């Protein structure tokens, strides 16, 4: 257990509304990641963070923004949700400087109607 | 972008059978990771590989880091019902913080 929680676990929202997903970790890991998972696409990286206020884009960052004001929290925001952003969102942490192992949270299922 | 080719996409197996799956790429990787995901949960790390040729076991699971560093293999011996799920490979290139992910192999036990 890597001490990662995600909230909410499920959310239904309407097109055009803003949505923020939260990832919280308790073990002071420097690197945090947001992925989305869709059938046929596996896991795709949205954004990642390598420290407080240090973030960078991943493969599918359009329409998403992130913030990390504290080590333990990494927030993913959909400024104006679209139906194409209906997905399962996973947060992950990287285990340490010398390890590329990532450990995942339980996921958030987001439905945009 | 970089791609990992994971095969097969799905497997129907009888309980007790051995299972093999693999990931290949045209790129050279420094690390290979194998994960399992069950419905409604996040992926769970099964095995991590760090050296070409490395063979590592975790119970009935055995994974290998290919000699060419462009591929990796996962074997499950004597499958049981709780082995069902989706297995993902992931590879790490150079000094990149990111992982490259395979599309997954779905393991289904025949009734």
Coordinates of N, CA and C in Angstrom, one line a residue, chain B:
Chain B
X1 N 4.7 9.0 -30.7 CA 5.5 8.7 -29.5 C 6.0 7.3 -29.5
X2 N 6.7 7.0 -28.4 CA 7.2 5.6 -28.2 C 6.0 4.6 -28.0
X3 N 6.2 3.4 -28.5 CA 5.1 2.4 -28.3 C 5.7 1.1 -27.8
X4 N 4.9 0.4 -27.1 CA 5.1 -0.9 -26.7 C 4.1 -1.8 -27.3
X5 N 4.5 -2.9 -27.9 CA 3.5 -3.8 -28.5 C 3.3 -5.0 -27.5
X6 N 2.2 -5.1 -26.9 CA 1.9 -6.1 -26.0 C 1.0 -7.2 -26.6
X7 N 1.4 -8.4 -26.4 CA 0.6 -9.5 -27.0 C 0.6 -10.7 -26.1
X8 N -0.5 -11.5 -26.2 CA -1.7 -11.3 -26.9 C -2.6 -10.2 -26.3
X9 N -3.6 -9.8 -27.0 CA -4.6 -8.8 -26.4 C -5.4 -9.5 -25.3
X10 N -5.8 -10.7 -25.6 CA -6.5 -11.5 -24.6 C -6.2 -12.9 -24.7
X11 N -6.5 -13.6 -23.6 CA -6.2 -15.1 -23.6 C -7.3 -15.8 -22.8
X12 N -7.8 -16.8 -23.4 CA -8.8 -17.7 -22.7 C -8.0 -18.9 -22.3
X13 N -8.0 -19.2 -21.0 CA -7.2 -20.4 -20.6 C -8.0 -21.2 -19.6
X14 N -7.5 -22.5 -19.6 CA -8.1 -23.4 -18.6 C -7.3 -23.3 -17.3
X15 N -8.0 -23.4 -16.2 CA -7.3 -23.5 -14.9 C -6.3 -24.5 -14.9
X16 N -5.1 -24.2 -14.4 CA -4.0 -25.1 -14.4 C -3.0 -25.0 -15.6
X17 N -3.4 -24.2 -16.6 CA -2.5 -24.0 -17.8 C -1.5 -23.0 -17.4
X18 N -0.4 -23.1 -18.2 CA 0.6 -22.0 -18.1 C 0.3 -20.9 -19.1
X19 N 0.7 -19.7 -18.8 CA 0.4 -18.5 -19.6 C 1.7 -17.8 -19.9
X20 N 1.7 -17.3 -21.2 CA 2.9 -16.5 -21.6 C 2.4 -15.2 -22.3
X21 N 3.0 -14.1 -22.0 CA 2.7 -12.9 -22.7 C 4.0 -12.1 -22.8
X22 N 4.0 -11.1 -23.8 CA 5.2 -10.4 -24.0 C 5.0 -9.0 -24.4
X23 N 6.0 -8.2 -24.3 CA 6.0 -6.8 -24.8 C 7.3 -6.6 -25.6
X24 N 7.1 -6.0 -26.8 CA 8.2 -5.7 -27.6 C 8.2 -4.2 -28.1
X25 N 9.4 -3.8 -28.4 CA 9.5 -2.4 -28.9 C 10.7 -2.3 -29.8
X26 N 10.8 -1.2 -30.6 CA 11.9 -0.9 -31.4 C 13.0 -0.1 -30.6
X27 N 12.6 0.3 -29.4 CA 13.5 1.1 -28.5 C 14.1 0.3 -27.5
X28 N 15.2 0.7 -27.0 CA 16.0 0.1 -25.9 C 15.5 0.6 -24.5
X29 N 15.2 -0.3 -23.6 CA 14.7 0.1 -22.3 C 15.7 -0.2 -21.2
X30 N 15.6 0.6 -20.2 CA 16.5 0.4 -19.0 C 15.8 -0.3 -17.9
X31 N 14.5 -0.3 -17.9 CA 13.7 -0.9 -16.9 C 12.4 -1.5 -17.5
X32 N 12.0 -2.6 -17.1 CA 10.7 -3.2 -17.4 C 9.9 -3.5 -16.2
X33 N 8.6 -3.2 -16.2 CA 7.8 -3.4 -15.1 C 6.5 -4.1 -15.6
X34 N 6.0 -5.1 -14.7 CA 4.8 -5.8 -15.0 C 3.8 -5.5 -14.0
X35 N 2.6 -5.2 -14.4 CA 1.5 -4.8 -13.5 C 0.3 -5.7 -13.8
X36 N -0.5 -5.9 -12.7 CA -1.8 -6.6 -12.9 C -2.9 -5.6 -12.4
X37 N -4.0 -5.6 -13.2 CA -5.2 -4.7 -12.8 C -6.4 -5.6 -12.7
X38 N -7.1 -5.5 -11.6 CA -8.4 -6.1 -11.4 C -9.5 -5.1 -11.5
X39 N -10.7 -5.6 -11.9 CA -11.8 -4.6 -12.1 C -12.0 -3.6 -10.9
X40 N -12.1 -2.4 -11.3 CA -12.4 -1.4 -10.3 C -11.2 -0.9 -9.4
X41 N -10.0 -1.4 -9.8 CA -8.9 -1.1 -9.0 C -7.8 -0.5 -9.8
X42 N -6.8 0.1 -9.2 CA -5.6 0.5 -9.9 C -4.6 -0.6 -10.2
X43 N -3.7 -0.4 -11.1 CA -2.7 -1.4 -11.4 C -1.8 -1.7 -10.2
X44 N -1.4 -2.9 -10.0 CA -0.6 -3.3 -8.9 C 0.7 -3.9 -9.5
X45 N 1.8 -3.4 -9.0 CA 3.1 -3.8 -9.5 C 3.4 -5.3 -9.1
X46 N 3.7 -6.1 -10.1 CA 4.0 -7.5 -9.8 C 5.5 -7.8 -9.8
X47 N 6.2 -7.3 -10.8 CA 7.7 -7.6 -11.0 C 8.3 -6.4 -11.6
X48 N 9.5 -6.1 -11.1 CA 10.4 -5.0 -11.7 C 11.7 -5.7 -12.2
X49 N 12.1 -5.3 -13.4 CA 13.3 -5.8 -14.0 C 14.3 -4.7 -14.4
X50 N 15.6 -4.8 -14.0 CA 16.5 -3.7 -14.2 C 17.7 -4.0 -15.1
X51 N 18.0 -5.3 -15.4 CA 19.1 -5.7 -16.1 C 18.8 -6.6 -17.3
X52 N 19.4 -6.4 -18.4 CA 19.2 -7.3 -19.6 C 19.5 -8.7 -19.2
X53 N 18.6 -9.6 -19.6 CA 18.8 -11.0 -19.2 C 18.3 -11.4 -17.9
X54 N 17.9 -10.4 -17.1 CA 17.4 -10.7 -15.7 C 16.1 -11.6 -15.7
X55 N 16.1 -12.5 -14.9 CA 14.9 -13.4 -14.7 C 14.5 -13.3 -13.3
X56 N 13.2 -12.9 -13.0 CA 12.8 -12.6 -11.7 C 11.4 -13.3 -11.5
X57 N 11.3 -13.9 -10.3 CA 10.0 -14.6 -10.0 C 9.3 -14.0 -8.8
X58 N 8.0 -14.1 -8.9 CA 7.1 -13.7 -7.8 C 6.1 -14.7 -7.6
X59 N 6.3 -15.7 -6.8 CA 5.4 -16.9 -6.7 C 5.3 -17.6 -8.0
X60 N 4.1 -17.8 -8.6 CA 4.0 -18.5 -9.9 C 4.3 -17.6 -11.1
X61 N 4.6 -16.4 -10.9 CA 4.9 -15.5 -12.0 C 6.4 -15.4 -12.1
X62 N 6.8 -15.4 -13.4 CA 8.2 -15.2 -13.8 C 8.3 -14.2 -14.9
X63 N 9.2 -13.3 -14.8 CA 9.4 -12.3 -15.9 C 10.8 -12.2 -16.3
X64 N 11.0 -11.9 -17.5 CA 12.4 -11.8 -18.0 C 12.6 -10.5 -18.8
X65 N 13.8 -9.9 -18.6 CA 14.2 -8.7 -19.3 C 15.0 -9.2 -20.5
X66 N 14.5 -9.0 -21.7 CA 15.2 -9.5 -22.9 C 16.6 -9.1 -23.1
X67 N 17.4 -9.9 -23.7 CA 18.8 -9.7 -23.9 C 19.0 -8.4 -24.7
X68 N 18.2 -8.2 -25.7 CA 18.3 -7.0 -26.6 C 17.9 -5.8 -25.9
X69 N 17.2 -5.9 -24.8 CA 16.6 -4.8 -24.0 C 15.4 -4.1 -24.7
X70 N 14.9 -4.8 -25.8 CA 13.8 -4.3 -26.5 C 12.5 -5.1 -26.2
X71 N 12.6 -6.1 -25.3 CA 11.5 -6.9 -25.0 C 11.5 -7.5 -23.6
X72 N 10.3 -7.9 -23.2 CA 10.2 -8.5 -21.9 C 9.0 -9.5 -22.0
X73 N 9.1 -10.6 -21.1 CA 8.2 -11.6 -21.1 C 7.7 -11.9 -19.7
X74 N 6.4 -12.3 -19.6 CA 5.8 -12.7 -18.3 C 5.2 -14.0 -18.5
X75 N 5.5 -14.9 -17.6 CA 4.9 -16.3 -17.6 C 4.2 -16.5 -16.3
X76 N 3.0 -17.1 -16.3 CA 2.3 -17.5 -15.2 C 2.1 -19.0 -15.2
X77 N 2.6 -19.7 -14.2 CA 2.5 -21.2 -14.2 C 1.3 -21.6 -13.4
X78 N 0.7 -22.7 -13.9 CA -0.5 -23.3 -13.3 C -1.5 -22.3 -12.9
X79 N -2.1 -21.7 -13.8 CA -3.1 -20.6 -13.6 C -4.2 -21.0 -12.7
X80 N -4.7 -20.1 -11.9 CA -5.8 -20.3 -11.0 C -6.8 -19.2 -11.2
X81 N -8.1 -19.3 -10.8 CA -9.1 -18.3 -11.1 C -8.7 -16.9 -10.7
X82 N -8.0 -16.7 -9.6 CA -7.7 -15.3 -9.2 C -6.6 -14.7 -10.1
X83 N -6.1 -15.4 -11.0 CA -5.2 -14.8 -12.0 C -5.9 -13.9 -13.0
X84 N -7.2 -14.0 -13.1 CA -7.9 -13.2 -14.1 C -7.7 -11.7 -13.8
X85 N -7.6 -11.0 -14.9 CA -7.4 -9.5 -14.8 C -6.7 -9.1 -16.1
X86 N -6.2 -7.9 -16.1 CA -5.5 -7.3 -17.2 C -4.0 -7.1 -16.7
X87 N -3.1 -7.6 -17.5 CA -1.7 -7.5 -17.2 C -1.1 -6.5 -18.2
X88 N -0.4 -5.5 -17.6 CA 0.3 -4.5 -18.4 C 1.8 -4.6 -18.2
X89 N 2.5 -4.3 -19.3 CA 3.9 -4.1 -19.2 C 4.2 -2.6 -19.3
X90 N 5.3 -2.1 -18.7 CA 5.7 -0.7 -18.8 C 7.2 -0.7 -18.9
X91 N 7.7 0.2 -19.7 CA 9.1 0.3 -19.9 C 9.6 1.7 -19.6
X92 N 10.8 1.9 -19.2 CA 11.4 3.2 -19.0 C 12.6 3.3 -19.9
X93 N 12.7 4.5 -20.5 CA 13.8 4.8 -21.5 C 14.7 5.9 -20.9
X94 N 16.0 5.7 -21.1 CA 17.0 6.8 -20.8 C 16.8 7.2 -19.4
X95 N 16.8 8.6 -19.2 CA 16.6 9.2 -17.9 C 15.2 9.8 -17.8
X96 N 14.3 9.4 -18.7 CA 13.0 9.9 -18.6 C 12.2 9.5 -17.4
X97 N 11.5 10.5 -16.8 CA 10.7 10.1 -15.6 C 9.4 9.3 -16.0
X98 N 9.1 9.3 -17.2 CA 7.8 8.7 -17.6 C 8.0 7.2 -18.0
X99 N 6.9 6.5 -17.9 CA 6.9 5.1 -18.4 C 6.1 5.0 -19.7
X100 N 6.6 4.1 -20.5 CA 5.8 3.8 -21.7 C 5.0 2.5 -21.4
X101 N 3.7 2.5 -21.8 CA 2.8 1.4 -21.4 C 2.3 0.6 -22.6
X102 N 2.3 -0.7 -22.3 CA 1.6 -1.6 -23.3 C 0.1 -1.4 -23.1
X103 N -0.7 -1.9 -24.1 CA -2.1 -1.8 -24.1 C -2.8 -2.9 -23.2
X104 N -2.0 -3.8 -22.7 CA -2.6 -4.8 -21.8 C -2.9 -6.1 -22.4
X105 N -2.9 -7.2 -21.6 CA -3.3 -8.5 -22.0 C -4.4 -8.9 -21.0
X106 N -5.6 -9.2 -21.5 CA -6.7 -9.6 -20.6 C -6.7 -11.1 -20.5
X107 N -6.6 -11.6 -19.2 CA -6.6 -13.0 -19.0 C -8.0 -13.4 -18.5
X108 N -8.5 -14.4 -19.2 CA -9.9 -14.9 -18.8 C -9.8 -16.4 -18.6
X109 N -10.4 -16.9 -17.6 CA -10.4 -18.3 -17.3 C -11.6 -18.9 -17.9
X110 N -11.5 -20.0 -18.7 CA -12.6 -20.7 -19.3 C -13.4 -21.4 -18.2
X111 N -14.7 -21.3 -18.2 CA -15.5 -22.0 -17.2 C -15.4 -23.5 -17.3

